[in-house]
């Protein structure tokens, strides 16, 4: 493919993508293929000779689309949003064309510098404390990670390193292995499973803190666990607090937990993967009060801020804490400007060495939407969730299972867990809308998340009509 054909095929691809997104609601939202479907549709080996582009594009519909769950359908209400916008797609195209691997400032200066500035822009949108803003002389700063899972792990590893060094400075006779065997991390029983996975990778024990009736971690229970563990000779070193839990979008009380962490020399990391985007709206910003106590903070613009995957924004109070834990300097990565106070080498802030020019997506989206446009997107989706909540509350067969604060509604049919499992099975088997469940207080609960950028009130109304029709059919069956 030469430049001339690339221009022609590129225009065709833009048309295909635009047509796909404009008509995606006409496709069944989820796939009905069986495991292993793909092998019978494509050869068992790569072709020896080049094939035509037209044949490939025909196979996109024949082979690829049947196996796609359409996350950007306005009838997709599962998990959480996967952000998408035309500006971000265009920026991704430019990122692919530039193709730099930005492991250091020298590898492509703008790849590093635009990221630093975009994280400052976003930090200011969130009204983060000044110590998280890099500026030109700040001690903290932001970095784009691939996922919130990576951010959680990086924070835990940095906290582990800091704790070991602090303890060895006071007790030189203690070995690192001895200290590691006593370190303990904490998170909510409602936290994402990635926190537990981070502890497995980091090689430290983790304990889950019980939550209150709103599924939030509060100070009394956390403090009680700390005292018990310290009395048993353990060393609390890390707390991952969650703002917007995956099951129910609950908010741990960070203004209560933060002072405890600071008193105990514990690293407090805040995971706001989904909900963090909403903090750009003044009415939701109070949910972030207490952020001043945190050592690190993370959320995913690739969930709800119209920046395509992958783009997970992480800030640290003191960048030396994270750089000091992972800094390795082989000669082939050194450059003459690395000691400059204005230069950041982001390879020290992350797990992989290589990194894409992801800040381009933020730059395009922030400029083409503006803060007010991004706020309008968040507010619209929250209003749609409230609309669905009102429909559920108006039907006495159903109940709301958690406070609806943002774009997630947790609800269920009054009755047994088995009944709700059957309802969810009927809903997803229909392929008209797509939901996933969670468990709250031992109950099987359906999650209804506003996900697609194009979701409107008409889609909410149609989804509810579909749910109630399936509910009627279910309740007509014997034994129900």
PDB file of N, CA, C and O in Angstrom, residues 269-316:
ATOM      1  N   UNK A 269      -3.652   5.528  48.423  1.00  0.00           N
ATOM      2  CA  UNK A 269      -3.922   5.641  46.992  1.00  0.00           C
ATOM      3  C   UNK A 269      -5.425   5.710  46.808  1.00  0.00           C
ATOM      4  O   UNK A 269      -6.178   4.974  47.457  1.00  0.00           O
ATOM      5  N   UNK A 270      -5.889   6.577  45.930  1.00  0.00           N
ATOM      6  CA  UNK A 270      -7.323   6.711  45.664  1.00  0.00           C
ATOM      7  C   UNK A 270      -7.603   6.265  44.243  1.00  0.00           C
ATOM      8  O   UNK A 270      -7.067   6.818  43.281  1.00  0.00           O
ATOM      9  N   UNK A 271      -8.452   5.244  44.122  1.00  0.00           N
ATOM     10  CA  UNK A 271      -8.873   4.726  42.829  1.00  0.00           C
ATOM     11  C   UNK A 271     -10.270   5.263  42.535  1.00  0.00           C
ATOM     12  O   UNK A 271     -11.242   4.884  43.179  1.00  0.00           O
ATOM     13  N   UNK A 272     -10.350   6.158  41.549  1.00  0.00           N
ATOM     14  CA  UNK A 272     -11.639   6.716  41.130  1.00  0.00           C
ATOM     15  C   UNK A 272     -11.847   6.426  39.649  1.00  0.00           C
ATOM     16  O   UNK A 272     -12.293   7.290  38.886  1.00  0.00           O
ATOM     17  N   UNK A 273     -11.544   5.197  39.243  1.00  0.00           N
ATOM     18  CA  UNK A 273     -11.455   4.836  37.833  1.00  0.00           C
ATOM     19  C   UNK A 273     -12.636   5.358  37.012  1.00  0.00           C
ATOM     20  O   UNK A 273     -12.449   6.019  35.988  1.00  0.00           O
ATOM     21  N   UNK A 274     -13.850   5.083  37.462  1.00  0.00           N
ATOM     22  CA  UNK A 274     -15.035   5.553  36.735  1.00  0.00           C
ATOM     23  C   UNK A 274     -15.449   6.953  37.168  1.00  0.00           C
ATOM     24  O   UNK A 274     -15.607   7.861  36.357  1.00  0.00           O
ATOM     25  N   UNK A 275     -15.615   7.141  38.467  1.00  0.00           N
ATOM     26  CA  UNK A 275     -16.253   8.363  38.965  1.00  0.00           C
ATOM     27  C   UNK A 275     -15.389   9.607  38.824  1.00  0.00           C
ATOM     28  O   UNK A 275     -15.908  10.724  38.820  1.00  0.00           O
ATOM     29  N   UNK A 276     -14.080   9.428  38.701  1.00  0.00           N
ATOM     30  CA  UNK A 276     -13.184  10.579  38.700  1.00  0.00           C
ATOM     31  C   UNK A 276     -13.501  11.618  37.649  1.00  0.00           C
ATOM     32  O   UNK A 276     -13.313  12.821  37.867  1.00  0.00           O
ATOM     33  N   UNK A 277     -14.000  11.187  36.498  1.00  0.00           N
ATOM     34  CA  UNK A 277     -14.332  12.146  35.437  1.00  0.00           C
ATOM     35  C   UNK A 277     -15.357  13.163  35.900  1.00  0.00           C
ATOM     36  O   UNK A 277     -15.319  14.331  35.509  1.00  0.00           O
ATOM     37  N   UNK A 278     -16.296  12.732  36.751  1.00  0.00           N
ATOM     38  CA  UNK A 278     -17.379  13.620  37.185  1.00  0.00           C
ATOM     39  C   UNK A 278     -16.892  14.742  38.082  1.00  0.00           C
ATOM     40  O   UNK A 278     -17.596  15.744  38.261  1.00  0.00           O
ATOM     41  N   UNK A 279     -15.693  14.603  38.641  1.00  0.00           N
ATOM     42  CA  UNK A 279     -15.195  15.623  39.563  1.00  0.00           C
ATOM     43  C   UNK A 279     -14.836  16.928  38.853  1.00  0.00           C
ATOM     44  O   UNK A 279     -14.533  17.927  39.508  1.00  0.00           O
ATOM     45  N   UNK A 280     -14.886  16.935  37.513  1.00  0.00           N
ATOM     46  CA  UNK A 280     -14.708  18.210  36.801  1.00  0.00           C
ATOM     47  C   UNK A 280     -15.959  19.076  36.952  1.00  0.00           C
ATOM     48  O   UNK A 280     -15.914  20.274  36.628  1.00  0.00           O
ATOM     49  N   UNK A 281     -17.061  18.490  37.421  1.00  0.00           N
ATOM     50  CA  UNK A 281     -18.301  19.239  37.639  1.00  0.00           C
ATOM     51  C   UNK A 281     -18.336  19.726  39.089  1.00  0.00           C
ATOM     52  O   UNK A 281     -18.181  18.915  40.010  1.00  0.00           O
ATOM     53  N   UNK A 282     -18.544  20.997  39.327  1.00  0.00           N
ATOM     54  CA  UNK A 282     -18.518  21.516  40.704  1.00  0.00           C
ATOM     55  C   UNK A 282     -19.463  20.782  41.648  1.00  0.00           C
ATOM     56  O   UNK A 282     -19.148  20.618  42.830  1.00  0.00           O
ATOM     57  N   UNK A 283     -20.616  20.324  41.151  1.00  0.00           N
ATOM     58  CA  UNK A 283     -21.577  19.663  42.032  1.00  0.00           C
ATOM     59  C   UNK A 283     -21.088  18.303  42.516  1.00  0.00           C
ATOM     60  O   UNK A 283     -21.572  17.794  43.533  1.00  0.00           O
ATOM     61  N   UNK A 284     -20.119  17.685  41.812  1.00  0.00           N
ATOM     62  CA  UNK A 284     -19.578  16.395  42.239  1.00  0.00           C
ATOM     63  C   UNK A 284     -18.211  16.520  42.913  1.00  0.00           C
ATOM     64  O   UNK A 284     -17.747  15.568  43.538  1.00  0.00           O
ATOM     65  N   UNK A 285     -17.580  17.684  42.792  1.00  0.00           N
ATOM     66  CA  UNK A 285     -16.235  17.853  43.341  1.00  0.00           C
ATOM     67  C   UNK A 285     -16.146  17.600  44.856  1.00  0.00           C
ATOM     68  O   UNK A 285     -15.119  17.080  45.334  1.00  0.00           O
ATOM     69  N   UNK A 286     -17.206  17.891  45.662  1.00  0.00           N
ATOM     70  CA  UNK A 286     -17.096  17.594  47.101  1.00  0.00           C
ATOM     71  C   UNK A 286     -16.824  16.122  47.409  1.00  0.00           C
ATOM     72  O   UNK A 286     -16.293  15.814  48.485  1.00  0.00           O
ATOM     73  N   UNK A 287     -17.168  15.224  46.500  1.00  0.00           N
ATOM     74  CA  UNK A 287     -16.884  13.812  46.730  1.00  0.00           C
ATOM     75  C   UNK A 287     -15.384  13.527  46.751  1.00  0.00           C
ATOM     76  O   UNK A 287     -14.954  12.474  47.215  1.00  0.00           O
ATOM     77  N   UNK A 288     -14.593  14.475  46.251  1.00  0.00           N
ATOM     78  CA  UNK A 288     -13.139  14.324  46.244  1.00  0.00           C
ATOM     79  C   UNK A 288     -12.490  15.014  47.444  1.00  0.00           C
ATOM     80  O   UNK A 288     -11.268  14.977  47.604  1.00  0.00           O
ATOM     81  N   UNK A 289     -13.284  15.645  48.291  1.00  0.00           N
ATOM     82  CA  UNK A 289     -12.718  16.277  49.481  1.00  0.00           C
ATOM     83  C   UNK A 289     -11.996  15.222  50.327  1.00  0.00           C
ATOM     84  O   UNK A 289     -12.533  14.152  50.589  1.00  0.00           O
ATOM     85  N   UNK A 290     -10.772  15.546  50.745  1.00  0.00           N
ATOM     86  CA  UNK A 290      -9.913  14.595  51.425  1.00  0.00           C
ATOM     87  C   UNK A 290      -8.754  14.162  50.548  1.00  0.00           C
ATOM     88  O   UNK A 290      -7.820  13.508  51.017  1.00  0.00           O
ATOM     89  N   UNK A 291      -8.783  14.556  49.274  1.00  0.00           N
ATOM     90  CA  UNK A 291      -7.713  14.203  48.344  1.00  0.00           C
ATOM     91  C   UNK A 291      -6.368  14.765  48.819  1.00  0.00           C
ATOM     92  O   UNK A 291      -5.305  14.225  48.506  1.00  0.00           O
ATOM     93  N   UNK A 292      -6.417  15.815  49.628  1.00  0.00           N
ATOM     94  CA  UNK A 292      -5.170  16.424  50.107  1.00  0.00           C
ATOM     95  C   UNK A 292      -4.359  15.464  50.978  1.00  0.00           C
ATOM     96  O   UNK A 292      -3.151  15.650  51.150  1.00  0.00           O
ATOM     97  N   UNK A 293      -4.989  14.435  51.530  1.00  0.00           N
ATOM     98  CA  UNK A 293      -4.271  13.462  52.360  1.00  0.00           C
ATOM     99  C   UNK A 293      -3.606  12.367  51.530  1.00  0.00           C
ATOM    100  O   UNK A 293      -2.777  11.619  52.042  1.00  0.00           O
ATOM    101  N   UNK A 294      -3.976  12.246  50.262  1.00  0.00           N
ATOM    102  CA  UNK A 294      -3.548  11.109  49.446  1.00  0.00           C
ATOM    103  C   UNK A 294      -2.115  11.271  48.947  1.00  0.00           C
ATOM    104  O   UNK A 294      -1.632  12.381  48.714  1.00  0.00           O
ATOM    105  N   UNK A 295      -1.463  10.138  48.766  1.00  0.00           N
ATOM    106  CA  UNK A 295      -0.136  10.113  48.147  1.00  0.00           C
ATOM    107  C   UNK A 295      -0.230   9.939  46.640  1.00  0.00           C
ATOM    108  O   UNK A 295       0.670  10.352  45.904  1.00  0.00           O
ATOM    109  N   UNK A 296      -1.308   9.298  46.188  1.00  0.00           N
ATOM    110  CA  UNK A 296      -1.515   9.123  44.754  1.00  0.00           C
ATOM    111  C   UNK A 296      -3.009   9.042  44.470  1.00  0.00           C
ATOM    112  O   UNK A 296      -3.808   8.679  45.342  1.00  0.00           O
ATOM    113  N   UNK A 297      -3.361   9.386  43.246  1.00  0.00           N
ATOM    114  CA  UNK A 297      -4.756   9.451  42.834  1.00  0.00           C
ATOM    115  C   UNK A 297      -4.837   9.052  41.376  1.00  0.00           C
ATOM    116  O   UNK A 297      -3.970   9.410  40.579  1.00  0.00           O
ATOM    117  N   UNK A 298      -5.897   8.311  41.026  1.00  0.00           N
ATOM    118  CA  UNK A 298      -6.012   7.827  39.657  1.00  0.00           C
ATOM    119  C   UNK A 298      -7.475   7.767  39.217  1.00  0.00           C
ATOM    120  O   UNK A 298      -8.362   7.450  40.000  1.00  0.00           O
ATOM    121  N   UNK A 299      -7.719   8.104  37.946  1.00  0.00           N
ATOM    122  CA  UNK A 299      -9.004   7.778  37.322  1.00  0.00           C
ATOM    123  C   UNK A 299      -8.788   7.589  35.831  1.00  0.00           C
ATOM    124  O   UNK A 299      -7.717   7.906  35.289  1.00  0.00           O
ATOM    125  N   UNK A 300      -9.818   7.069  35.157  1.00  0.00           N
ATOM    126  CA  UNK A 300      -9.703   6.711  33.746  1.00  0.00           C
ATOM    127  C   UNK A 300     -10.476   7.676  32.846  1.00  0.00           C
ATOM    128  O   UNK A 300     -11.699   7.526  32.694  1.00  0.00           O
ATOM    129  N   UNK A 301      -9.807   8.633  32.214  1.00  0.00           N
ATOM    130  CA  UNK A 301     -10.494   9.401  31.171  1.00  0.00           C
ATOM    131  C   UNK A 301     -11.041   8.508  30.060  1.00  0.00           C
ATOM    132  O   UNK A 301     -11.994   8.876  29.374  1.00  0.00           O
ATOM    133  N   UNK A 302     -10.451   7.295  29.915  1.00  0.00           N
ATOM    134  CA  UNK A 302     -10.951   6.391  28.874  1.00  0.00           C
ATOM    135  C   UNK A 302     -12.249   5.696  29.274  1.00  0.00           C
ATOM    136  O   UNK A 302     -12.774   4.898  28.501  1.00  0.00           O
ATOM    137  N   UNK A 303     -12.782   6.012  30.442  1.00  0.00           N
ATOM    138  CA  UNK A 303     -14.111   5.515  30.806  1.00  0.00           C
ATOM    139  C   UNK A 303     -15.205   6.538  30.501  1.00  0.00           C
ATOM    140  O   UNK A 303     -16.222   6.208  29.914  1.00  0.00           O
ATOM    141  N   UNK A 304     -15.016   7.779  30.912  1.00  0.00           N
ATOM    142  CA  UNK A 304     -16.165   8.689  30.915  1.00  0.00           C
ATOM    143  C   UNK A 304     -15.824  10.103  30.437  1.00  0.00           C
ATOM    144  O   UNK A 304     -16.645  10.988  30.513  1.00  0.00           O
ATOM    145  N   UNK A 305     -14.609  10.286  29.943  1.00  0.00           N
ATOM    146  CA  UNK A 305     -14.211  11.641  29.571  1.00  0.00           C
ATOM    147  C   UNK A 305     -13.907  11.751  28.075  1.00  0.00           C
ATOM    148  O   UNK A 305     -13.133  12.613  27.658  1.00  0.00           O
ATOM    149  N   UNK A 306     -14.486  10.851  27.287  1.00  0.00           N
ATOM    150  CA  UNK A 306     -14.448  10.930  25.822  1.00  0.00           C
ATOM    151  C   UNK A 306     -13.067  10.744  25.228  1.00  0.00           C
ATOM    152  O   UNK A 306     -12.843  11.047  24.057  1.00  0.00           O
ATOM    153  N   UNK A 307     -12.130  10.210  26.007  1.00  0.00           N
ATOM    154  CA  UNK A 307     -10.791   9.891  25.520  1.00  0.00           C
ATOM    155  C   UNK A 307     -10.697   8.378  25.367  1.00  0.00           C
ATOM    156  O   UNK A 307     -10.832   7.638  26.330  1.00  0.00           O
ATOM    157  N   UNK A 308     -10.448   7.917  24.149  1.00  0.00           N
ATOM    158  CA  UNK A 308     -10.468   6.477  23.877  1.00  0.00           C
ATOM    159  C   UNK A 308      -9.417   5.727  24.682  1.00  0.00           C
ATOM    160  O   UNK A 308      -8.355   6.246  25.013  1.00  0.00           O
ATOM    161  N   UNK A 309      -9.715   4.448  24.940  1.00  0.00           N
ATOM    162  CA  UNK A 309      -8.768   3.545  25.597  1.00  0.00           C
ATOM    163  C   UNK A 309      -7.487   3.459  24.756  1.00  0.00           C
ATOM    164  O   UNK A 309      -7.547   3.402  23.535  1.00  0.00           O
ATOM    165  N   UNK A 310      -6.270   3.454  25.407  1.00  0.00           N
ATOM    166  CA  UNK A 310      -6.080   3.451  26.834  1.00  0.00           C
ATOM    167  C   UNK A 310      -5.548   4.804  27.292  1.00  0.00           C
ATOM    168  O   UNK A 310      -4.692   5.398  26.657  1.00  0.00           O
ATOM    169  N   UNK A 311      -6.097   5.273  28.416  1.00  0.00           N
ATOM    170  CA  UNK A 311      -5.662   6.557  28.967  1.00  0.00           C
ATOM    171  C   UNK A 311      -6.124   6.638  30.416  1.00  0.00           C
ATOM    172  O   UNK A 311      -7.259   7.020  30.699  1.00  0.00           O
ATOM    173  N   UNK A 312      -5.259   6.247  31.338  1.00  0.00           N
ATOM    174  CA  UNK A 312      -5.565   6.255  32.760  1.00  0.00           C
ATOM    175  C   UNK A 312      -4.664   7.279  33.442  1.00  0.00           C
ATOM    176  O   UNK A 312      -3.442   7.147  33.428  1.00  0.00           O
ATOM    177  N   UNK A 313      -5.276   8.299  34.005  1.00  0.00           N
ATOM    178  CA  UNK A 313      -4.523   9.429  34.559  1.00  0.00           C
ATOM    179  C   UNK A 313      -4.180   9.177  36.027  1.00  0.00           C
ATOM    180  O   UNK A 313      -5.054   8.887  36.830  1.00  0.00           O
ATOM    181  N   UNK A 314      -2.898   9.303  36.356  1.00  0.00           N
ATOM    182  CA  UNK A 314      -2.431   9.080  37.725  1.00  0.00           C
ATOM    183  C   UNK A 314      -1.573  10.259  38.169  1.00  0.00           C
ATOM    184  O   UNK A 314      -0.743  10.753  37.401  1.00  0.00           O
ATOM    185  N   UNK A 315      -1.810  10.709  39.398  1.00  0.00           N
ATOM    186  CA  UNK A 315      -0.992  11.772  39.978  1.00  0.00           C
ATOM    187  C   UNK A 315      -0.336  11.274  41.259  1.00  0.00           C
ATOM    188  O   UNK A 315      -0.919  10.462  41.989  1.00  0.00           O
ATOM    189  N   UNK A 316       0.857  11.768  41.544  1.00  0.00           N
ATOM    190  CA  UNK A 316       1.544  11.464  42.799  1.00  0.00           C
ATOM    191  C   UNK A 316       1.909  12.767  43.491  1.00  0.00           C
ATOM    192  O   UNK A 316       2.210  13.775  42.847  1.00  0.00           O
TER     193      UNK A 316
END
